[in-house]
Every structure is written in C-alpha cells, then in structure tokens.
Coordinates of C-alpha atoms in Angstrom, one line a residue:
M2 CA -46.3 -36.5 -98.5
T3 CA -43.5 -33.6 -97.1
T4 CA -40.2 -33.6 -98.8
A5 CA -38.8 -34.3 -95.3
E6 CA -40.9 -37.6 -94.9
Q7 CA -39.5 -38.7 -98.5
S8 CA -35.8 -38.1 -97.4
P9 CA -34.3 -40.7 -96.1
A10 CA -31.6 -38.9 -94.5
L11 CA -33.7 -36.8 -92.8
A12 CA -36.5 -38.9 -91.7
P13 CA -34.8 -40.0 -88.0
L14 CA -34.8 -36.2 -87.1
R15 CA -38.6 -35.8 -88.3
Q16 CA -39.0 -38.7 -86.1
A17 CA -37.1 -37.2 -83.6
R18 CA -38.5 -33.7 -83.8
E19 CA -42.5 -34.9 -83.0
R20 CA -41.0 -37.0 -80.0
F21 CA -40.1 -33.8 -78.5
L22 CA -42.8 -32.0 -79.2
T23 CA -44.7 -35.2 -77.9
G24 CA -43.1 -35.4 -74.8
R25 CA -41.7 -38.6 -75.3
P26 CA -38.1 -39.8 -75.1
L27 CA -35.8 -39.0 -77.7
P28 CA -33.6 -41.6 -79.8
D29 CA -29.9 -41.3 -79.9
G30 CA -28.2 -39.9 -82.0
V31 CA -29.8 -36.6 -82.2
P32 CA -27.5 -33.0 -82.2
D33 CA -27.1 -31.8 -78.8
D34 CA -27.0 -28.2 -80.3
V35 CA -30.5 -29.1 -82.2
V36 CA -32.6 -30.3 -79.1
A37 CA -30.8 -27.5 -77.0
A38 CA -32.6 -25.3 -79.9
W39 CA -35.7 -27.0 -79.7
R40 CA -35.9 -27.0 -75.4
R41 CA -35.4 -22.9 -76.0
A42 CA -38.4 -22.5 -78.4
R43 CA -40.4 -24.7 -76.2
F44 CA -38.7 -22.6 -72.9
F45 CA -39.8 -19.1 -75.0
G46 CA -43.5 -20.5 -75.7
V47 CA -43.1 -20.7 -79.2
P48 CA -46.3 -22.6 -80.5
P49 CA -44.5 -25.7 -83.5
D50 CA -48.2 -24.8 -85.6
L51 CA -47.8 -21.2 -85.8
D52 CA -49.1 -19.6 -89.0
G53 CA -48.6 -16.8 -88.0
P54 CA -46.5 -13.8 -86.1
V55 CA -47.2 -13.4 -82.6
R56 CA -46.9 -9.8 -83.1
E57 CA -45.8 -7.7 -85.1
S58 CA -42.1 -6.3 -85.1
A59 CA -41.9 -2.7 -85.3
Q60 CA -39.6 -1.5 -87.9
P61 CA -36.7 0.5 -87.5
A62 CA -37.4 4.3 -88.6
D63 CA -34.3 5.1 -90.1
S64 CA -32.2 1.5 -91.2
P65 CA -28.3 2.6 -92.4
L66 CA -28.3 -0.8 -92.7
L67 CA -31.1 -1.0 -95.1
E68 CA -30.3 1.7 -96.7
A69 CA -27.0 0.3 -97.7
A70 CA -28.2 -2.9 -99.3
R71 CA -30.9 -1.8 -100.9
P72 CA -29.4 -1.6 -103.7
A73 CA -26.7 -4.1 -104.3
L74 CA -29.5 -6.4 -103.0
T75 CA -32.4 -5.5 -105.8
R76 CA -29.1 -6.0 -108.5
I77 CA -28.9 -9.7 -107.1
A78 CA -32.8 -10.1 -106.7
P79 CA -33.3 -10.6 -110.8
A80 CA -30.8 -13.6 -110.5
L81 CA -33.2 -16.0 -107.9
D82 CA -35.2 -18.7 -108.7
A83 CA -38.2 -16.2 -107.8
G84 CA -40.6 -19.3 -107.7
R85 CA -38.6 -21.9 -105.4
T86 CA -36.0 -19.1 -103.3
A87 CA -36.3 -16.0 -101.1
L88 CA -33.5 -13.4 -100.1
V89 CA -34.3 -12.0 -96.6
L90 CA -32.3 -9.4 -95.0
T91 CA -32.4 -8.7 -90.9
D92 CA -31.4 -6.0 -88.7
E93 CA -29.0 -7.2 -85.7
R94 CA -32.6 -7.8 -83.5
L95 CA -33.5 -10.7 -86.7
R96 CA -36.5 -8.2 -87.3
V97 CA -37.0 -8.5 -91.3
L98 CA -36.1 -5.3 -93.6
W99 CA -36.4 -6.5 -97.0
S100 CA -37.3 -9.6 -98.6
T101 CA -37.8 -10.7 -102.2
G102 CA -39.0 -14.2 -104.2
S103 CA -40.8 -17.1 -102.1
A104 CA -39.7 -20.1 -100.1
P105 CA -42.1 -22.7 -98.1
G106 CA -43.2 -20.2 -95.1
D107 CA -41.1 -17.6 -95.6
D108 CA -44.3 -15.3 -94.8
T109 CA -44.8 -16.5 -91.9
C110 CA -43.4 -14.0 -89.9
A111 CA -41.8 -10.8 -89.9
D112 CA -39.1 -10.9 -87.0
L113 CA -36.9 -14.2 -86.9
S114 CA -35.5 -14.5 -83.8
E115 CA -35.9 -17.4 -81.7
R116 CA -38.1 -15.8 -79.0
E117 CA -41.1 -15.5 -82.0
V118 CA -40.4 -18.3 -84.3
G119 CA -37.3 -20.9 -82.4
H120 CA -34.8 -21.8 -84.1
N121 CA -33.8 -21.2 -87.5
S122 CA -30.8 -20.3 -89.7
A123 CA -30.8 -16.1 -89.5
A124 CA -30.2 -16.7 -85.1
L125 CA -28.0 -18.9 -85.8
A126 CA -25.9 -17.4 -87.6
L127 CA -26.6 -14.4 -85.9
R128 CA -25.9 -16.3 -82.4
T129 CA -22.2 -18.4 -83.9
R130 CA -21.3 -15.4 -86.2
R131 CA -20.4 -17.4 -89.1
R132 CA -22.4 -18.8 -92.3
A133 CA -25.1 -21.0 -90.8
E134 CA -27.8 -23.8 -92.3
V135 CA -30.9 -25.5 -90.9
H136 CA -32.5 -28.2 -92.5
G137 CA -36.2 -28.9 -92.6
P138 CA -36.9 -30.8 -88.9
E139 CA -34.0 -28.6 -87.6
H140 CA -36.9 -25.7 -87.4
F141 CA -38.8 -25.6 -84.8
L142 CA -42.0 -24.9 -86.5
D143 CA -44.3 -26.7 -88.5
V144 CA -44.3 -24.7 -91.9
W145 CA -40.8 -25.0 -92.3
Q146 CA -40.5 -28.5 -92.0
D147 CA -39.8 -28.7 -96.2
V148 CA -37.2 -25.6 -96.0
S149 CA -33.5 -25.4 -96.0
A150 CA -32.1 -22.3 -95.5
V151 CA -28.6 -20.8 -95.3
S152 CA -27.6 -17.3 -93.3
V153 CA -24.5 -15.3 -93.3
P154 CA -23.7 -12.7 -90.5
L155 CA -23.3 -8.9 -91.8
F156 CA -20.4 -7.5 -90.2
S157 CA -19.9 -3.5 -89.5
P158 CA -16.6 -2.3 -91.6
E159 CA -15.6 0.0 -88.3
T160 CA -16.2 -2.0 -84.9
G161 CA -17.1 -5.5 -86.8
Q162 CA -20.3 -5.6 -84.9
V163 CA -22.9 -7.4 -86.4
L164 CA -25.6 -5.7 -88.2
G165 CA -27.9 -8.6 -89.8
T166 CA -27.8 -11.0 -91.3
L167 CA -28.8 -12.5 -95.1
T168 CA -30.4 -15.3 -95.8
V169 CA -31.0 -18.0 -98.7
A170 CA -34.4 -19.8 -98.0
R171 CA -35.5 -22.6 -100.6
A172 CA -37.3 -26.3 -100.7
L173 CA -35.7 -28.5 -98.8
W174 CA -32.6 -29.8 -99.6
A175 CA -31.4 -32.7 -98.4
G176 CA -28.1 -33.2 -99.7
C177 CA -24.1 -33.0 -98.1
R178 CA -24.0 -29.3 -97.2
P179 CA -23.1 -27.2 -98.0
H180 CA -26.6 -25.8 -98.8
P181 CA -27.4 -24.9 -102.4
G182 CA -27.7 -21.2 -102.0
A183 CA -24.8 -20.8 -99.5
A184 CA -22.7 -19.4 -102.7
L185 CA -25.7 -16.9 -103.3
A186 CA -25.9 -15.1 -99.9
E187 CA -22.3 -14.9 -99.3
A188 CA -21.9 -12.9 -102.0
A189 CA -24.8 -10.7 -100.9
A190 CA -22.9 -10.6 -97.9
A191 CA -19.6 -9.5 -99.6
A192 CA -21.3 -6.3 -102.2
V193 CA -23.2 -5.5 -98.9
E194 CA -20.3 -5.0 -96.5
A195 CA -18.4 -3.4 -99.7
E196 CA -21.3 -0.6 -100.0
L197 CA -21.0 -0.2 -96.1
R198 CA -17.4 0.0 -96.6
A199 CA -17.8 3.0 -98.9
R200 CA -20.2 4.2 -97.0
A201 CA -18.1 4.4 -93.6
R202 CA -15.2 5.9 -95.7
T203 CA -17.5 8.8 -96.7
A204 CA -19.3 9.4 -93.7
E205 CA -16.1 9.8 -91.7
R206 CA -14.5 12.4 -93.8
A207 CA -17.4 14.4 -93.4
L208 CA -17.0 14.0 -89.8
L209 CA -13.6 15.3 -90.1
D210 CA -14.3 18.1 -92.3
A211 CA -16.6 19.0 -89.1
Y212 CA -14.3 18.7 -86.7
E213 CA -11.2 21.0 -88.8
R214 CA -13.6 23.8 -89.1
A215 CA -14.5 23.8 -85.2
A216 CA -10.8 23.2 -84.2
R217 CA -10.0 26.2 -86.3
G218 CA -7.9 27.6 -83.5
R219 CA -5.2 25.9 -81.5
E220 CA -6.3 26.5 -78.7
R221 CA -10.2 25.4 -79.2
A222 CA -11.0 22.5 -77.2
V223 CA -13.3 20.6 -79.5
I224 CA -13.8 17.2 -79.8
A225 CA -15.9 15.0 -83.2
L226 CA -17.7 11.4 -82.7
D227 CA -20.2 9.3 -84.1
G228 CA -20.3 6.5 -82.0
R229 CA -17.3 4.9 -83.6
N230 CA -14.4 7.0 -84.3
R231 CA -13.6 9.7 -81.8
L232 CA -11.4 13.0 -82.7
I233 CA -10.1 15.0 -79.4
S234 CA -7.9 18.2 -79.7
E235 CA -5.0 18.8 -77.3
A236 CA -7.1 21.6 -75.2
A237 CA -10.5 19.0 -75.0
A238 CA -8.5 15.7 -73.8
G239 CA -7.8 18.3 -70.9
L240 CA -11.1 18.8 -70.2
A241 CA -13.0 16.2 -71.2
S242 CA -13.1 13.3 -67.9
P243 CA -14.1 9.4 -68.9
Q244 CA -17.5 11.0 -67.3
V245 CA -17.7 13.0 -70.0
L246 CA -16.7 11.8 -73.3
E247 CA -19.0 8.7 -72.4
A248 CA -21.8 10.8 -71.6
L249 CA -21.1 12.3 -75.2
E250 CA -20.5 9.0 -76.8
R251 CA -24.3 7.7 -75.8
G252 CA -25.2 11.2 -77.6
A253 CA -23.2 10.5 -80.8
R254 CA -25.0 6.4 -80.7
A255 CA -28.2 8.1 -80.3
R256 CA -27.6 10.0 -83.7
G257 CA -29.6 12.3 -82.6
R258 CA -32.9 13.3 -84.2
D259 CA -33.4 17.0 -84.1
T260 CA -34.0 19.0 -86.7
G261 CA -32.5 22.3 -85.9
E262 CA -28.7 22.9 -86.0
S263 CA -28.3 22.4 -82.5
Y264 CA -28.9 20.0 -79.9
D265 CA -28.6 19.2 -75.8
V266 CA -26.1 16.3 -74.7
P267 CA -26.2 15.9 -70.6
L268 CA -23.7 16.0 -68.9
P269 CA -22.2 14.7 -65.5
E270 CA -23.6 17.0 -63.1
D271 CA -19.6 17.5 -61.7
A272 CA -18.4 17.7 -65.3
G273 CA -16.0 20.2 -64.8
C274 CA -17.1 22.4 -68.4
T275 CA -19.7 22.9 -70.5
A276 CA -20.5 21.5 -74.2
E277 CA -21.7 23.3 -77.5
I278 CA -23.3 20.4 -79.5
T279 CA -23.5 20.5 -83.3
P280 CA -25.2 17.5 -85.1
V281 CA -22.8 16.1 -88.2
R282 CA -25.5 15.3 -91.4
H283 CA -24.2 13.4 -94.0
E284 CA -26.5 12.6 -96.8
G285 CA -29.7 14.2 -95.1
R286 CA -28.7 12.0 -91.9
V287 CA -26.9 12.9 -88.2
I288 CA -24.0 10.7 -88.6
G289 CA -22.4 12.2 -85.6
L290 CA -21.7 15.5 -83.5
V291 CA -19.3 18.0 -82.5
A292 CA -18.9 18.9 -79.3
V293 CA -16.8 22.5 -78.5
L294 CA -16.0 22.0 -74.3
A295 CA -15.5 25.6 -72.2
P296 CA -14.5 25.1 -68.8
R297 CA -17.7 25.4 -66.4
P298 CA -17.1 28.5 -64.3
V299 CA -16.5 28.2 -60.5
E300 CA -19.4 29.4 -58.1
P301 CA -18.4 31.1 -54.9
G302 CA -19.1 28.2 -51.5
P303 CA -18.1 26.2 -49.6
E304 CA -17.0 23.1 -51.2
P305 CA -19.0 20.0 -50.6
S306 CA -17.3 17.0 -48.6
T307 CA -16.3 14.0 -50.3
P308 CA -16.1 11.1 -48.5
R309 CA -12.5 8.9 -49.0
P310 CA -12.9 5.9 -50.6
G311 CA -12.3 2.9 -48.3
G312 CA -10.2 -0.2 -49.4
A313 CA -12.3 -1.4 -51.6
L314 CA -12.1 1.0 -53.5
V315 CA -8.2 1.5 -53.6
G316 CA -6.2 1.7 -57.2
G317 CA -5.4 4.5 -59.2
S318 CA -5.1 2.0 -62.4
V319 CA -7.6 3.1 -65.8
A320 CA -9.1 0.1 -66.1
W321 CA -9.8 0.4 -61.8
R322 CA -10.9 3.9 -61.6
H323 CA -13.4 3.5 -65.1
A324 CA -14.8 0.9 -64.0
V325 CA -15.4 2.6 -60.1
A326 CA -17.1 5.3 -62.2
R327 CA -18.7 3.9 -64.0
A328 CA -20.7 1.8 -60.9
T329 CA -21.1 5.3 -59.1
E330 CA -22.9 6.8 -62.0
L331 CA -24.9 3.7 -62.6
F332 CA -25.9 4.2 -58.8
R333 CA -26.8 7.6 -58.6
T334 CA -29.7 6.4 -61.1
P335 CA -33.3 4.3 -60.9
G336 CA -32.7 0.9 -61.8
P337 CA -31.2 -2.3 -60.7
V338 CA -27.3 -2.1 -60.6
L339 CA -24.9 -5.9 -61.9
V340 CA -21.1 -6.1 -60.7
T341 CA -19.9 -9.0 -62.7
G342 CA -16.0 -10.3 -62.5
E343 CA -13.8 -13.0 -61.4
R344 CA -14.0 -14.3 -57.9
G345 CA -12.1 -12.2 -55.6
T346 CA -12.6 -9.0 -57.7
G347 CA -14.2 -6.8 -55.3
K348 CA -17.5 -6.7 -56.3
T349 CA -19.2 -6.9 -53.0
A350 CA -16.6 -4.9 -51.5
L351 CA -17.6 -2.4 -54.4
A352 CA -21.3 -3.0 -54.2
L353 CA -21.4 -2.1 -50.0
E354 CA -19.4 0.8 -50.8
L355 CA -22.0 2.0 -53.0
L356 CA -24.4 1.1 -50.8
D357 CA -23.0 2.7 -47.4
G358 CA -25.4 4.5 -45.3
T359 CA -28.6 3.1 -47.0
D360 CA -28.9 -0.1 -44.9
P361 CA -29.5 -2.7 -47.5
L362 CA -30.9 -5.8 -47.1
V363 CA -28.0 -8.5 -47.6
V364 CA -28.9 -11.8 -49.5
D365 CA -26.6 -14.5 -50.4
A366 CA -27.8 -17.0 -53.5
A367 CA -24.3 -19.3 -53.0
E368 CA -25.3 -19.8 -49.2
S369 CA -29.2 -20.2 -49.8
P370 CA -30.0 -20.8 -53.4
E371 CA -33.2 -21.6 -53.0
L372 CA -34.8 -18.0 -52.3
G373 CA -38.2 -18.3 -52.8
L374 CA -39.1 -14.9 -54.5
K375 CA -42.9 -15.1 -55.3
D376 CA -45.3 -12.5 -56.3
G377 CA -42.6 -9.4 -55.5
E378 CA -42.0 -10.6 -52.0
W379 CA -38.9 -12.4 -50.4
E380 CA -40.1 -15.3 -47.9
V381 CA -36.7 -15.6 -46.5
A382 CA -36.9 -13.6 -43.2
S383 CA -33.4 -11.5 -44.5
A384 CA -35.1 -9.8 -47.8
G385 CA -39.0 -9.7 -46.6
E386 CA -39.1 -6.1 -46.1
W387 CA -37.2 -6.0 -49.9
G388 CA -40.5 -6.9 -52.1
R389 CA -42.7 -5.4 -50.0
T390 CA -42.1 -1.4 -49.6
G391 CA -38.8 -1.7 -52.4
D392 CA -37.6 1.1 -50.2
R393 CA -34.6 -0.4 -48.8
P394 CA -31.7 -2.0 -51.4
L395 CA -31.3 -4.8 -51.9
L396 CA -27.7 -6.4 -52.3
L397 CA -28.1 -10.1 -53.9
R398 CA -24.4 -11.7 -54.1
H399 CA -24.1 -14.5 -56.6
A400 CA -26.6 -14.5 -59.2
E401 CA -25.2 -17.3 -61.0
R402 CA -26.0 -19.7 -57.8
L403 CA -30.0 -18.4 -57.8
S404 CA -32.4 -21.8 -58.2
Q405 CA -34.2 -21.4 -61.7
P406 CA -37.8 -20.6 -60.3
D407 CA -35.8 -17.3 -58.3
V408 CA -34.5 -16.3 -61.4
A409 CA -38.1 -16.6 -63.1
A410 CA -39.8 -14.6 -60.8
L411 CA -36.5 -11.7 -60.3
N412 CA -37.3 -11.6 -64.5
S413 CA -41.0 -10.7 -63.6
L414 CA -40.3 -8.6 -61.2
L415 CA -38.2 -6.7 -62.8
E416 CA -40.2 -6.6 -65.6
E417 CA -43.1 -4.9 -63.2
Q418 CA -40.4 -2.9 -61.3
P419 CA -37.6 -1.4 -63.6
D420 CA -36.7 1.1 -61.3
A421 CA -35.8 -1.6 -58.2
R422 CA -33.2 -0.3 -56.3
L423 CA -30.8 -3.7 -56.9
I424 CA -27.3 -4.6 -56.9
A425 CA -26.9 -8.0 -58.2
T426 CA -23.3 -9.8 -58.2
H427 CA -22.3 -12.2 -60.5
T428 CA -19.1 -14.2 -60.9
P429 CA -18.9 -15.5 -64.9
G430 CA -18.1 -19.4 -64.9
T431 CA -20.3 -22.4 -66.5
S432 CA -23.1 -21.4 -69.1
P433 CA -26.0 -19.8 -68.2
G434 CA -29.1 -21.5 -68.6
P435 CA -32.2 -19.6 -70.6
C436 CA -33.4 -18.3 -67.5
L437 CA -30.8 -17.4 -65.8
Q438 CA -29.5 -15.6 -69.3
R439 CA -32.2 -13.9 -70.0
L440 CA -32.0 -12.2 -66.7
L441 CA -28.6 -10.9 -67.6
D442 CA -29.5 -9.7 -70.8
T443 CA -31.9 -7.2 -68.8
L444 CA -29.2 -6.1 -66.3
A445 CA -26.7 -5.8 -69.2
A446 CA -27.1 -2.6 -69.7
R447 CA -26.6 -1.5 -66.2
S448 CA -23.4 -3.3 -66.1
V449 CA -20.1 -2.7 -64.6
T450 CA -17.2 -5.7 -65.2
L451 CA -14.7 -5.1 -62.5
P452 CA -10.6 -6.3 -64.0
A453 CA -9.4 -8.8 -62.8
L454 CA -6.4 -7.8 -60.5
R455 CA -4.0 -9.8 -63.3
E456 CA -5.3 -6.5 -65.9
R457 CA -4.1 -3.8 -63.3
P458 CA -0.8 -5.1 -61.1
E459 CA 0.4 -1.4 -60.6
D460 CA -2.4 -1.3 -57.9
I461 CA -0.9 -3.6 -55.9
R462 CA 1.4 -0.9 -54.4
E463 CA -1.9 0.9 -53.4
L464 CA -3.9 -2.2 -52.2
L465 CA -1.0 -3.5 -49.7
P466 CA -1.2 -0.9 -46.9
A467 CA -5.2 -0.9 -47.3
L468 CA -5.0 -5.1 -46.9
T469 CA -2.5 -5.2 -44.2
P470 CA -3.9 -5.6 -40.9
G471 CA -2.8 -2.9 -38.4
P472 CA 0.3 -4.1 -36.3
A473 CA 0.5 -5.4 -32.7
P474 CA 1.0 -2.4 -30.5
G475 CA 5.2 -1.8 -30.6
S476 CA 5.5 -3.5 -33.6
P477 CA 6.7 -1.8 -37.3
P478 CA 4.5 -1.6 -39.8
L479 CA 4.6 -4.4 -42.6
T480 CA 7.0 -3.0 -45.6
W481 CA 8.2 -4.3 -48.8
T482 CA 11.6 -4.8 -50.5
L483 CA 11.3 -3.7 -54.1
D484 CA 12.0 -7.3 -55.3
A485 CA 8.7 -8.7 -53.3
L486 CA 7.2 -6.0 -54.7
R487 CA 8.1 -7.4 -58.3
A488 CA 7.8 -10.7 -57.7
L489 CA 3.6 -9.7 -56.1
E490 CA 2.8 -7.6 -59.7
Q491 CA 4.3 -10.7 -61.8
H492 CA 1.8 -13.5 -60.2
P493 CA -1.1 -13.9 -62.5
W494 CA -3.3 -13.8 -59.3
P495 CA -6.2 -16.5 -60.4
G496 CA -8.2 -15.8 -56.9
N497 CA -7.7 -12.1 -57.4
V498 CA -7.5 -9.5 -54.8
T499 CA -9.2 -12.0 -52.3
E500 CA -6.0 -14.4 -52.8
L501 CA -3.6 -10.8 -52.3
A502 CA -5.4 -10.6 -49.0
H503 CA -4.5 -13.9 -47.8
L504 CA -1.3 -13.9 -48.5
V505 CA -0.9 -10.5 -46.6
R506 CA -3.0 -11.7 -43.3
A507 CA -1.1 -14.7 -43.5
L508 CA 2.3 -13.7 -43.6
A509 CA 1.3 -11.0 -40.8
G510 CA 0.1 -13.0 -38.6
T511 CA 2.9 -15.9 -38.4
R512 CA 6.0 -13.4 -39.1
R513 CA 8.5 -13.4 -37.0
V514 CA 11.3 -11.2 -38.2
F515 CA 11.9 -7.3 -38.5
G516 CA 12.4 -5.3 -41.5
P517 CA 10.4 -5.0 -44.9
V518 CA 9.1 -8.3 -46.7
R519 CA 11.6 -10.0 -48.6
R520 CA 10.8 -12.2 -52.3
G521 CA 12.2 -15.4 -50.2
E522 CA 9.6 -14.9 -47.9
L523 CA 6.9 -15.4 -50.2
P524 CA 5.0 -18.7 -51.2
D525 CA 6.7 -20.5 -53.7
P526 CA 4.4 -20.0 -56.3
V527 CA 4.3 -16.1 -56.0
R528 CA 8.3 -16.4 -55.1
E529 CA 9.1 -18.0 -58.0
G530 CA 6.9 -16.2 -60.9
P531 CA 4.9 -17.4 -63.6
A532 CA 6.5 -20.3 -65.8
G533 CA 7.5 -20.2 -69.2
R534 CA 6.1 -23.3 -71.5
T535 CA 5.1 -24.5 -74.4
L536 CA 1.9 -23.0 -76.0
S537 CA -0.9 -26.1 -76.4
P538 CA -2.9 -26.6 -79.9
M539 CA -5.7 -24.7 -78.7
E540 CA -3.7 -22.0 -77.6
L541 CA -1.5 -21.6 -80.6
A542 CA -4.9 -21.6 -82.5
E543 CA -6.2 -18.8 -80.1
R544 CA -2.6 -16.7 -80.5
S545 CA -3.2 -17.3 -84.4
A546 CA -6.4 -16.3 -84.7
I547 CA -5.3 -12.6 -82.3
L548 CA -2.3 -11.8 -84.3
E549 CA -4.8 -12.2 -87.5
A550 CA -7.0 -9.9 -86.1
L551 CA -4.7 -7.2 -85.0
R552 CA -3.4 -7.8 -88.5
R553 CA -6.8 -7.0 -90.1
H554 CA -7.5 -4.1 -88.4
G555 CA -4.3 -2.7 -88.4
G556 CA -3.0 -3.3 -84.7
N557 CA -6.3 -1.4 -83.7
K558 CA -6.7 -3.8 -80.0
A559 CA -10.3 -2.5 -79.6
R560 CA -12.0 -3.4 -83.5
A561 CA -9.6 -6.4 -83.3
A562 CA -11.5 -7.5 -79.5
T563 CA -14.9 -6.7 -80.6
A564 CA -14.2 -9.3 -84.1
L565 CA -13.2 -11.8 -81.9
G566 CA -16.1 -11.2 -79.6
I567 CA -13.9 -11.0 -76.4
G568 CA -13.8 -8.0 -74.5
R569 CA -11.0 -5.5 -74.9
A570 CA -9.6 -6.3 -71.5
T571 CA -9.8 -10.3 -72.2
L572 CA -7.5 -9.5 -75.2
Y573 CA -4.8 -7.6 -73.1
R574 CA -4.5 -10.2 -70.9
K575 CA -4.1 -13.1 -73.3
L576 CA -1.3 -11.4 -75.3
R577 CA 0.5 -10.5 -71.6
E578 CA 0.0 -14.8 -71.0
Y579 CA 0.9 -15.6 -74.9
Q580 CA 4.3 -12.3 -74.2
G581 CA 7.8 -14.9 -74.2
R582 CA 6.3 -18.1 -74.6
D583 CA 7.5 -20.7 -76.9
A584 CA 5.2 -20.0 -79.4
P585 CA 7.3 -21.2 -82.6
N586 CA 4.3 -20.4 -85.3
G587 CA 4.5 -17.1 -85.8
P588 CA 5.7 -13.3 -84.3
R589 CA 5.5 -12.4 -80.3
P590 CA 2.0 -10.4 -79.9

C-alpha cells in the first residue's frame, strides 16, 4: 500500500487520476488546473509509467546560474535529511543542473519540462513565476505518486527574467500547505539570488571599465553591451541605427566563445557604419562586448531606388518604425514570420506590403478554418501549390482561427521545412490550446508585434491623408481643425487603424459642408473623449502592482514590465489609462 493510498485527503485525487489514465469520466471536485496539466501530459505523449528519461537532456556547457548557485547550495546541502529530501537546481529550460540528497523517484530524469515528465512543481513555478507545490497524485508519473515537491523560481537581478528553479522534494506530505520544505526552498533561492546580484555588480563594473578605456576620446563612437546594459557615447548615438544596435545586442547575448582578442558581429547590409568588436571578459568568460563604430565609406555609383512605403506603412513613431523595420528584416531572411497585434492594427496590410511583387497565396482561416493541410500540401484550391513547390510565399491570415488538425499539420510541416516562406497573422485573444501554443512558440523567435493605435497617437496626423479616399472632381480634399485632431489623438481606438479608416471614409462619403472637419462632426465617443471613472478593485490592485514594480526597479519601465510578465508597450498603455483616474490609494503613476 502506497502513502497516497494511506492518505484520506489524497485518496479521491488518486482515484480521479486512475480514471483519467483509463479514459473514464472524472468525478466532480477535481481541480481544473490539475486536470489541464494531466491533459497536457497526454497531449505531449508522456507515458505515466516512465522509469527513465525519454532522452538525455544536453547540459549547458557554460551555466552562469550554476556557477553562482553552487557555493550557496553546497553550504545548504548538509542541512538536508539526505535520506528523505532532495534539493534540485534547474535552468530556465528545466534541465537539471545540480542535485543532492534523495527522495522517491528523484533520479528518474534530468529534464523536468512538462513535455518530458508531465506535471511537476518546477514546471508550475516556471509558468506562474511564484512558489508552487505538487503532491502525490497531482503528478502524472507513477514514480512520483509518493512525492511532495515545492519549487521556487530564480529571477535575474537585472532583467527580472526567470533563470531557473530550485526544488525541495521529499516523501509524500498529506498535511496542510505549505510544504515542509517551502522555507528551505525560499532561503536557498534568496541565497542564490544574492550571489547573482553580487556577481552582476562586479560584471557591470568590468563592462563600465572597458567602455571608459575604449571611449578615451570624446569624439569616439563607442558602444558597450552585455545583453542587459547598454552604454552609448554621444558620437555612437548618431551612427548606430536601431538595426545596428539590435545586431550588437544579439552578439552580446551570444557571449562570443572565440578565444581571440576580437571577433566580428555581422551588421545589416544597409548599416551606415562599421564596427570593431572587442569582447569584455570577467572571471575567465566573455560577459559582453565593446564596439568602436566608424562611418562606412560611401562608394560611388547610382543610388538604388527605394520604393516609397504605401499607406500600410505610414507612421513616424518610434514604436511603429521599429515594428516595420523588424518585420522587413525578418522577411529578408529565410523562414516563416509571425505578425501579431490587436485587431485592426494593420497586420495583413503590412504583410501584403512585404509580399508585394511575390505573387503570394493568401489563405484566411477566419473564412475557412478547416483548411485541410495534410502531408505538406493544402487541400484548398487557393493554396494547393504552396505545399508542392514551396516557391510562392503563403500569407496565412487569422492563425488563431485554424482548426486543431490544421495547426498540428502546420507544426509538422514547419519542422520539416524550417525555411518555409510563410507569413502568418495572429490576433491574441482567448488562451490558445496546446497545439496552437506550440505553433506560436515555434514562430516566437521570428515574430513582430504591431503597436496599437492608442500607443502611437502621433501617427494619426500622417495616417489621415493615407486613409482618406480621393475627393470627387471639383471637391476639396478632407482637412481637419486642430480641435478635431486633438480629439482623434485622445480617443483610445479599440478598433485601431481599421476603426479610424471607417470613420474617415464615413465622413468623406456623407459630409455635405465645406471647410475643415470640426470636432462637433465627430461621433459622440470620439468628440467627448475618454470619460473619467473610478478604478475597479481589480484595476486598483493592478495599478498598485505596477507602481510597486516601478519603485522596486528604480523607475526603469523595461525592467518593471519584465518583472510583471507584460510587454513594455502594455505597461506604457496601462500607465496612460490610469493617469488622471480616480485612484485614492496611491500617487499617480
């Protein structure tokens, strides 16, 4: 008889797990998150009777987390009940970096990802970014039915990103939470993060020293980066485009493994400068790089003709220009591209601009979600050639509307053809299923998110002429008063550019007066502006969390957004939404 069978509190859950594994209906009262975790394990093909790793997990050759954690964990290890308790360190991919002690089933595998072993506390802590416990039959594997485990995520002191997890596992604990090892896991995590902070400070000092040595003259164009920090001289700011900085960031994050004193980082073809790269070393390893920029000599010859951007690419805001540049750069290299954003932000328009002149195949999953992708070919007539030739690019609209069989087939096709010429558009909304989430994860490295119109109101004045239909013969073009323009810029535009285009076309088609459009002619919601209101309890809690994150990170919005698990653009939008609202529980952001 197992410990789980002896525990009355866990007996119903153990019986529910047995029913799940045998395909029988589940009883009432089983937690939804546990059932969802079991279903993910079944979807990933994890066998419940796993008695060893499906495949050996490749260990990272150079793990800064392990280097920082080993001294602290070695000091803690003697305090363990070695015969009943295990302490395990994983990286951000849940590969086991270090372990000590023993607990039932703790030597089963070296990879704790759900794809390999199903539900466990390390995977749950990584997903939720907070302490997580999993007990006995909540696990999917048979060998962990007598194990209780608690895991704590480890955060980067600079970026707030999760670097890995610490787990304390012991024999099944059927009492009330918290897990008996929770305090030990929290203390171990605090010790590791303290060591990470100490090392980060010395590494930042090394980067600063290297920057100051390189920038010995005021006119030198010098950039120092380590993937988290960026130091740019005034001369370098005038030479380095966002694309150049992104290329250097990629080189810094790669932490060049060359042993020489210098190495190359490829810059974009249209970069107006060259870069002499020198790695920055600290404690025997490369932590970043210093780049000395110089203007690229201008070669004589005819200037290449650059097509003027169409209406879909209109906008001069930093957020919009960065998104367009990112999408253009991705499209120029082999491989699929994912364009995401709210409805109406111009995803399809941007994709068509990128595909201009390529005779693309266009498939809309919103019109026909059952596309029938099988064996690398689309059954629908409009895209039948793509799977056979692979020569014509494919524009797949509304990927979120694809049926699960098509998503699964598309995942398989991209595994076989990773350089497929595909642009997919995706509108985030409801939580994606495991199959669609896998597709989004596959395309994440080659994705671009278009900003909402409310996040770039300065582009509205440029968009209006591009969205306005041509006037009738003898009629003047549509113009706007300053008061009307201010109302347009203050409106939140939930439908984004599409909503603005509908408004402009409606005015152009129905207006019977001459002169600039006045504020009074605009629809009521636009004319009156966003109404102030009292924040709800949920919004007050969210606002407090944002303010606390900003305070904790010294006002650095990028780090605060990372710590909160949201995008920087989302943080800016929420700060604007809460500005001026009735929020008596704290100062305005």
